[in-house]
Amino acid sequence: MRTSIATVSLSGALTEKLTAAARAGFDGVEIFENDLLASPLPPEEVRARCADLGLTIDLYQPMRDMEAVPKDEFERNLRRARHKFALMNRLGADTVLVCSSVSPLARDDDALAAGQLRRLADLAQDFGIRVAYEALAWGRHVSTYDHAWRIVEAADHPALGTCLDSFHILARGSDPKGIEDIPGEKIFFLQLADAPLMAMDVLQWSRHYRCFPGQGGLDVAGLLGHVMRAGYTGPLSLEVFNDVFRQAEAGPTAVDARRSLLVLQETTELATPPPPVVPTGIVFAELVTPDVDPVAAVLGALGFARTARHRTKPVDLWEQGEARVLVNTGPAARRDGTALAAIGLESPDPAGAARRAEALLAPVLPRRRALADAPLDAVAAPDGTELFFCATDRPVPPSWRGDFEDVPHEVPASGVDHIDHLALTQPWHQFDEAALFHRSVLGLTAQESVDVADPYGLHRSRAVTNADGSVRIALSVGPAPTDDGARAQHIALATGDVVAAARRFRAAGGRLLEVPANYYDDLAARHEFAPGELETYRDLGILYDRDTGGTFRHCYTQTVGHVFFELVQRDGGYRGYGAQNAPVRLAAQRAGRPVR
Amino acid sequence: MRTSIATVSLSGALTEKLTAAARAGFDGVEIFENDLLASPLPPEEVRARCADLGLTIDLYQPMRDMEAVPKDEFERNLRRARHKFALMNRLGADTVLVCSSVSPLARDDDALAAGQLRRLADLAQDFGIRVAYEALAWGRHVSTYDHAWRIVEAADHPALGTCLDSFHILARGSDPKGIEDIPGEKIFFLQLADAPLMAMDVLQWSRHYRCFPGQGGLDVAGLLGHVMRAGYTGPLSLEVFNDVFRQAEAGPTAVDARRSLLVLQETTELATPPPPVVPTGIVFAELVTPDVDPVAAVLGALGFARTARHRTKPVDLWEQGEARVLVNTGPAARRDGTALAAIGLESPDPAGAARRAEALLAPVLPRRRALADAPLDAVAAPDGTELFFCATDRPVPPSWRGDFEDVPHEVPASGVDHIDHLALTQPWHQFDEAALFHRSVLGLTAQESVDVADPYGLHRSRAVTNADGSVRIALSVGPAPTDDGARAQHIALATGDVVAAARRFRAAGGRLLEVPANYYDDLAARHEFAPGELETYRDLGILYDRDTGGTFRHCYTQTVGHVFFELVQRDGGYRGYGAQNAPVRLAAQRAGRPVR
């Protein structure tokens, strides 16, 4: 099916929006009137630009408060419509959207509305234009799709049909099943938007918080199913008003948008991209660093040993138990200090995982390898993290491990077992995109988003995991786009005995994050501990949390560049990440850093 | 009356919050538990720090889901309470807040609630502590203040009283009149918060959007009246959860907070600061510039002439009609280019205006003047703009004009009459503070806040005016704290004939902002114009708006540094600022500038 996006969903000048939409692979656009008014390009040039980019102009919406109004007002509206239809001819747009009136002048009179829409359709027909009438959720008298359709049906004009908008329909809680009663050829247009479930004024909700399908809580896929069963053949068009997208770069937003449509089409069996290949483990985390010594010091104190070196690249493999960290000092090392640059994910089918990712518009990375290296499939996540799909120690394909040559080493017993989770701070404008990416491209499941207070603002955090918890990635964003403190990333290492692991770390010269004594006084008030237990935690800076049945004990290393490590002990099936303790941890980390 | 503020209302570490509260003149604080837990200071040191700063600790709220719970749960709660009461003794806090249960375990059983609260109060009494029980608006069974009071009354314990919170009471739409039926001595505490009127889930509304009294839409003053008539003698304490304040610097937020309480006390006749002295005109706008030539060029093209020079400072006076612009090239010139640094406001009583400002915590500026200069009273607005209270050409005090010495000049006829309004971009975190400042300190009236889309995000804009419109200041904020494009300021000049003024400006070599032809096509569709009229507007880049009865025509000069000028013609009592045209203007300004 053809896909389209409203220019209001993207940031920038009209030409930037068109370019972004085309690059992301959309077939068409809806042009939002203000974008055209603010553009220095005349309509003919906008049309030519779109044609050059391979975009059609699928919809234009220049009119408000058109129908069910007093005669004089309607005559003025027709005058305006005539101007706009002429403009649409210049643009090459053949469908106009008319939203139900919100004017205080509008009358609750379906016959009047139908009569006036018929006259409008007559005029439109002269210009070769179709009128798509849509119920706004906050329309003065017409606010439901079935009501809008009854008026269209009564008007009975070939150039008049209805436009359906998933937000307006689902936000009001209308039953979308009735859509199937509308003849498909009378559904002139379909606008799709999702939104987080929020109990708030629907107008504000619509204007500020819409998001792409799959990023919110509305059953957009269910609605699309009804529309397809009605026989709709027009484009799937995204119309999303979102304060964050307005500020974000248009390019990534357009890709995020089209990915959401691809997933929606897959869900509704309108498209069959390669199926997801869910990763079964975290094989390694790769740090890039311009300064290897502090990294080596922390890894060493954690019990990691340098076990192997890449045959052709300045990359070392450090291991402890099943936890593996690559330390890359090559030119890939970012100029802004030590950072987590790549993740190796164990994949049952690396090539299939890469095909899935590519089909869902993830940038496929060039294979940075020498001829002899194993062919590693890799894509970039929205935050730039490289994701490698690995097959470790299977006959086919060759293992990534084969690219490394053992160096003499001794791995001490440290109790670190494997990587429990990775925590990645996302670009501020791309939090929703990141969650959708990990869900759709990797086939992970997104948990609920939680707010976490740090002394200088609220963070949001959302984990994505596979079914058995062997892959856990915690995505977060800081309080504001400017917040430098929010760029931290961390690697959480699972241990069966966090007290022993923390002691070993400290004995080996590692520095643990200090936790205020007041925190432990509170723990004493909330829970009962064995004699001496709390004192041990206090001494080591171990934090404690509990959920139904399980407990979580964790502590943090100092930060190197943007990266720190966490030692975690999960018992009894604890499923969280210690979010309850995050404010204390964040405050302690802030305390060690100048702010602003 | 004593004033207090909850630490959660301010940004930063606990010690930063305490310092900010003390500097702003608060008498006490409520300590939010997470702030204490995250602090490295032991409770005794927090107590000492507060004492040093002259702050009492008026409230602590460490407990949730205390009452109306099963026996086992309640015993655990008592155990926790005992810990917390001991902690409060260390802190020197004698009132504990207990919010009504939200636990699914809580029972709808007032007798159980009263009985358990009585036991809690017994325990508290042993520690010399009073328990203040408050109804959360989303409490599971107790969600209104009168219900909470009935339970307190039934418990009948001297160490048990109620806590009233204006948000919880007003957000639910409860009638606050019943507060007067509660004996004053049983109202142990009063928390005050306002909030913008929003139709949304009350928990989210409360946690993210609270603001200081006078910044929202709740009748906090009315509620305070009822509480005072009940005989309350405790502190007025602000408890505000606000996502923006969490990020803002604590110092200005604390000042804003205390200003809001001062105004609230004035409104309720609990305090009598010097009365507002409403300004009666804009005497001048002062630009600072490191590079006078481009400024002089624009002013010259607008018809301004350099009429006088300050006797002792490098400041020139430029005049055209009643519009005056000071151009300051002295050391006060900011390093970041030409900016609007000061505003002269005509005041019926400059000294009185300054006394009012000082009483409401506006920083009073040192009189930067030579001995011979007129004594100008001046204060700083939250955005740093200096506000001078002027008496022009009255016998007493001496006029500011006397500090200037005429230079030979000829003022051409240009049609510019006076300064119509000034538009000032505010620091992103201080938009609400700016509106409250201008309302309370200057006695101006704040208009509704409007959203304005520019290509890279939503701006918000809000005008403050005096009654006859002779002082109009439009305050705005950009889409994000990072947005450089949002720092623009402008001076709007009133003219009786914008077409003639624009032509003169252009003929004199000035460059007007170009407005896209598409905008004029839309105007033609929306309104009827005299023959040739629209072509004239199109040629000059004049924008057009209309409200009930009046019309507004306006155009813009190029930008110099951070500043540009607008020529405006108001007819028929038009009251707005052309907000409808702002997206087109912003896009045109963005088009001339690199973005990001």
Short mmCIF file of N, CA, C and O in Angstrom, two decimals, chain B residues 342-380:
data_model
loop_
_atom_site.label_atom_id
_atom_site.label_comp_id
_atom_site.label_asym_id
_atom_site.label_seq_id
_atom_site.Cartn_x
_atom_site.Cartn_y
_atom_site.Cartn_z
N ALA B 342 17.49 47.43 28.50
CA ALA B 342 16.74 48.19 29.51
C ALA B 342 15.49 48.81 28.89
O ALA B 342 15.41 49.03 27.68
N ILE B 343 14.54 49.07 29.77
CA ILE B 343 13.28 49.70 29.36
C ILE B 343 13.02 50.85 30.32
O ILE B 343 13.12 50.67 31.55
N GLY B 344 12.72 52.02 29.78
CA GLY B 344 12.28 53.12 30.62
C GLY B 344 10.76 53.13 30.68
O GLY B 344 10.10 53.15 29.65
N LEU B 345 10.22 53.06 31.88
CA LEU B 345 8.76 53.08 32.04
C LEU B 345 8.35 54.38 32.71
O LEU B 345 8.89 54.74 33.76
N GLU B 346 7.44 55.08 32.10
CA GLU B 346 6.94 56.30 32.72
C GLU B 346 6.13 55.90 33.95
O GLU B 346 5.26 55.03 33.87
N SER B 347 6.44 56.52 35.08
CA SER B 347 5.79 56.11 36.32
C SER B 347 5.22 57.32 37.06
O SER B 347 5.90 58.33 37.21
N PRO B 348 3.97 57.23 37.54
CA PRO B 348 3.41 58.34 38.33
C PRO B 348 4.19 58.55 39.62
O PRO B 348 4.14 59.63 40.21
N ASP B 349 4.92 57.55 40.07
CA ASP B 349 5.64 57.64 41.34
C ASP B 349 6.84 56.69 41.29
O ASP B 349 6.78 55.57 41.81
N PRO B 350 7.92 57.13 40.67
CA PRO B 350 9.07 56.23 40.50
C PRO B 350 9.58 55.64 41.81
O PRO B 350 9.87 54.44 41.88
N ALA B 351 9.67 56.45 42.85
CA ALA B 351 10.20 55.93 44.11
C ALA B 351 9.24 54.88 44.68
O ALA B 351 9.67 53.84 45.20
N GLY B 352 7.95 55.13 44.55
CA GLY B 352 6.95 54.16 45.03
C GLY B 352 7.03 52.87 44.23
O GLY B 352 6.93 51.76 44.78
N ALA B 353 7.22 53.00 42.92
CA ALA B 353 7.34 51.81 42.06
C ALA B 353 8.55 50.98 42.49
O ALA B 353 8.49 49.75 42.55
N ALA B 354 9.64 51.67 42.81
CA ALA B 354 10.84 50.96 43.23
C ALA B 354 10.65 50.30 44.59
O ALA B 354 11.11 49.18 44.82
N ARG B 355 9.93 50.99 45.49
CA ARG B 355 9.67 50.38 46.80
C ARG B 355 8.84 49.10 46.64
O ARG B 355 9.09 48.08 47.27
N ARG B 356 7.81 49.19 45.80
CA ARG B 356 7.00 48.01 45.52
C ARG B 356 7.88 46.87 44.98
O ARG B 356 7.80 45.73 45.43
N ALA B 357 8.72 47.20 44.01
CA ALA B 357 9.56 46.18 43.39
C ALA B 357 10.49 45.54 44.41
O ALA B 357 10.64 44.32 44.47
N GLU B 358 11.07 46.38 45.24
CA GLU B 358 12.00 45.86 46.24
C GLU B 358 11.28 44.96 47.23
O GLU B 358 11.77 43.89 47.60
N ALA B 359 10.09 45.40 47.66
CA ALA B 359 9.31 44.58 48.60
C ALA B 359 8.96 43.23 47.98
O ALA B 359 8.82 42.23 48.69
N LEU B 360 8.81 43.20 46.67
CA LEU B 360 8.49 41.94 46.00
C LEU B 360 9.76 41.28 45.42
O LEU B 360 9.70 40.52 44.46
N LEU B 361 10.88 41.58 46.03
CA LEU B 361 12.12 40.84 45.81
C LEU B 361 12.77 41.05 44.45
O LEU B 361 13.59 40.24 44.01
N ALA B 362 12.39 42.13 43.77
CA ALA B 362 13.10 42.45 42.54
C ALA B 362 14.45 43.04 42.91
O ALA B 362 14.52 43.90 43.78
N PRO B 363 15.53 42.59 42.27
CA PRO B 363 16.83 43.17 42.60
C PRO B 363 16.84 44.66 42.24
O PRO B 363 16.55 45.03 41.10
N VAL B 364 17.13 45.49 43.21
CA VAL B 364 17.24 46.93 42.96
C VAL B 364 18.63 47.19 42.42
O VAL B 364 19.62 46.70 42.95
N LEU B 365 18.70 47.91 41.31
CA LEU B 365 19.98 48.12 40.66
C LEU B 365 20.69 49.32 41.26
O LEU B 365 20.06 50.32 41.61
N PRO B 366 22.01 49.21 41.36
CA PRO B 366 22.76 50.38 41.80
C PRO B 366 22.56 51.50 40.79
O PRO B 366 22.42 51.25 39.59
N ARG B 367 22.49 52.69 41.27
CA ARG B 367 22.28 53.81 40.34
C ARG B 367 23.58 54.13 39.61
O ARG B 367 24.47 54.76 40.17
N ARG B 368 23.65 53.63 38.41
CA ARG B 368 24.87 53.84 37.61
C ARG B 368 24.88 55.27 37.09
O ARG B 368 24.42 55.54 35.99
N ARG B 369 25.31 56.20 37.89
CA ARG B 369 25.19 57.56 37.40
C ARG B 369 26.26 58.44 38.02
O ARG B 369 26.80 58.15 39.09
N ALA B 370 26.52 59.48 37.34
CA ALA B 370 27.41 60.49 37.89
C ALA B 370 26.61 61.31 38.89
O ALA B 370 25.38 61.24 38.94
N LEU B 371 27.32 62.10 39.70
CA LEU B 371 26.66 62.89 40.74
C LEU B 371 25.56 63.80 40.19
O LEU B 371 24.51 63.97 40.79
N ALA B 372 25.85 64.32 39.01
CA ALA B 372 24.90 65.29 38.46
C ALA B 372 23.66 64.64 37.86
O ALA B 372 22.68 65.31 37.58
N ASP B 373 23.70 63.32 37.63
CA ASP B 373 22.58 62.68 36.93
C ASP B 373 21.31 62.66 37.77
O ASP B 373 21.35 62.69 39.01
N ALA B 374 20.19 62.58 37.08
CA ALA B 374 18.91 62.42 37.78
C ALA B 374 18.90 61.06 38.47
O ALA B 374 19.41 60.08 37.92
N PRO B 375 18.36 60.96 39.68
CA PRO B 375 18.35 59.68 40.40
C PRO B 375 17.27 58.75 39.84
O PRO B 375 16.10 58.86 40.19
N LEU B 376 17.69 57.87 38.97
CA LEU B 376 16.74 56.96 38.33
C LEU B 376 16.58 55.69 39.16
O LEU B 376 17.56 55.02 39.44
N ASP B 377 15.35 55.38 39.51
CA ASP B 377 15.11 54.12 40.22
C ASP B 377 15.01 53.00 39.21
O ASP B 377 14.30 53.12 38.21
N ALA B 378 15.70 51.91 39.48
CA ALA B 378 15.70 50.82 38.51
C ALA B 378 15.78 49.47 39.23
O ALA B 378 16.40 49.34 40.27
N VAL B 379 15.11 48.47 38.63
CA VAL B 379 15.17 47.11 39.14
C VAL B 379 15.43 46.18 37.95
O VAL B 379 15.26 46.57 36.80
N ALA B 380 15.80 44.93 38.26
CA ALA B 380 16.02 43.95 37.20
C ALA B 380 14.84 43.00 37.10
O ALA B 380 14.35 42.50 38.12
#
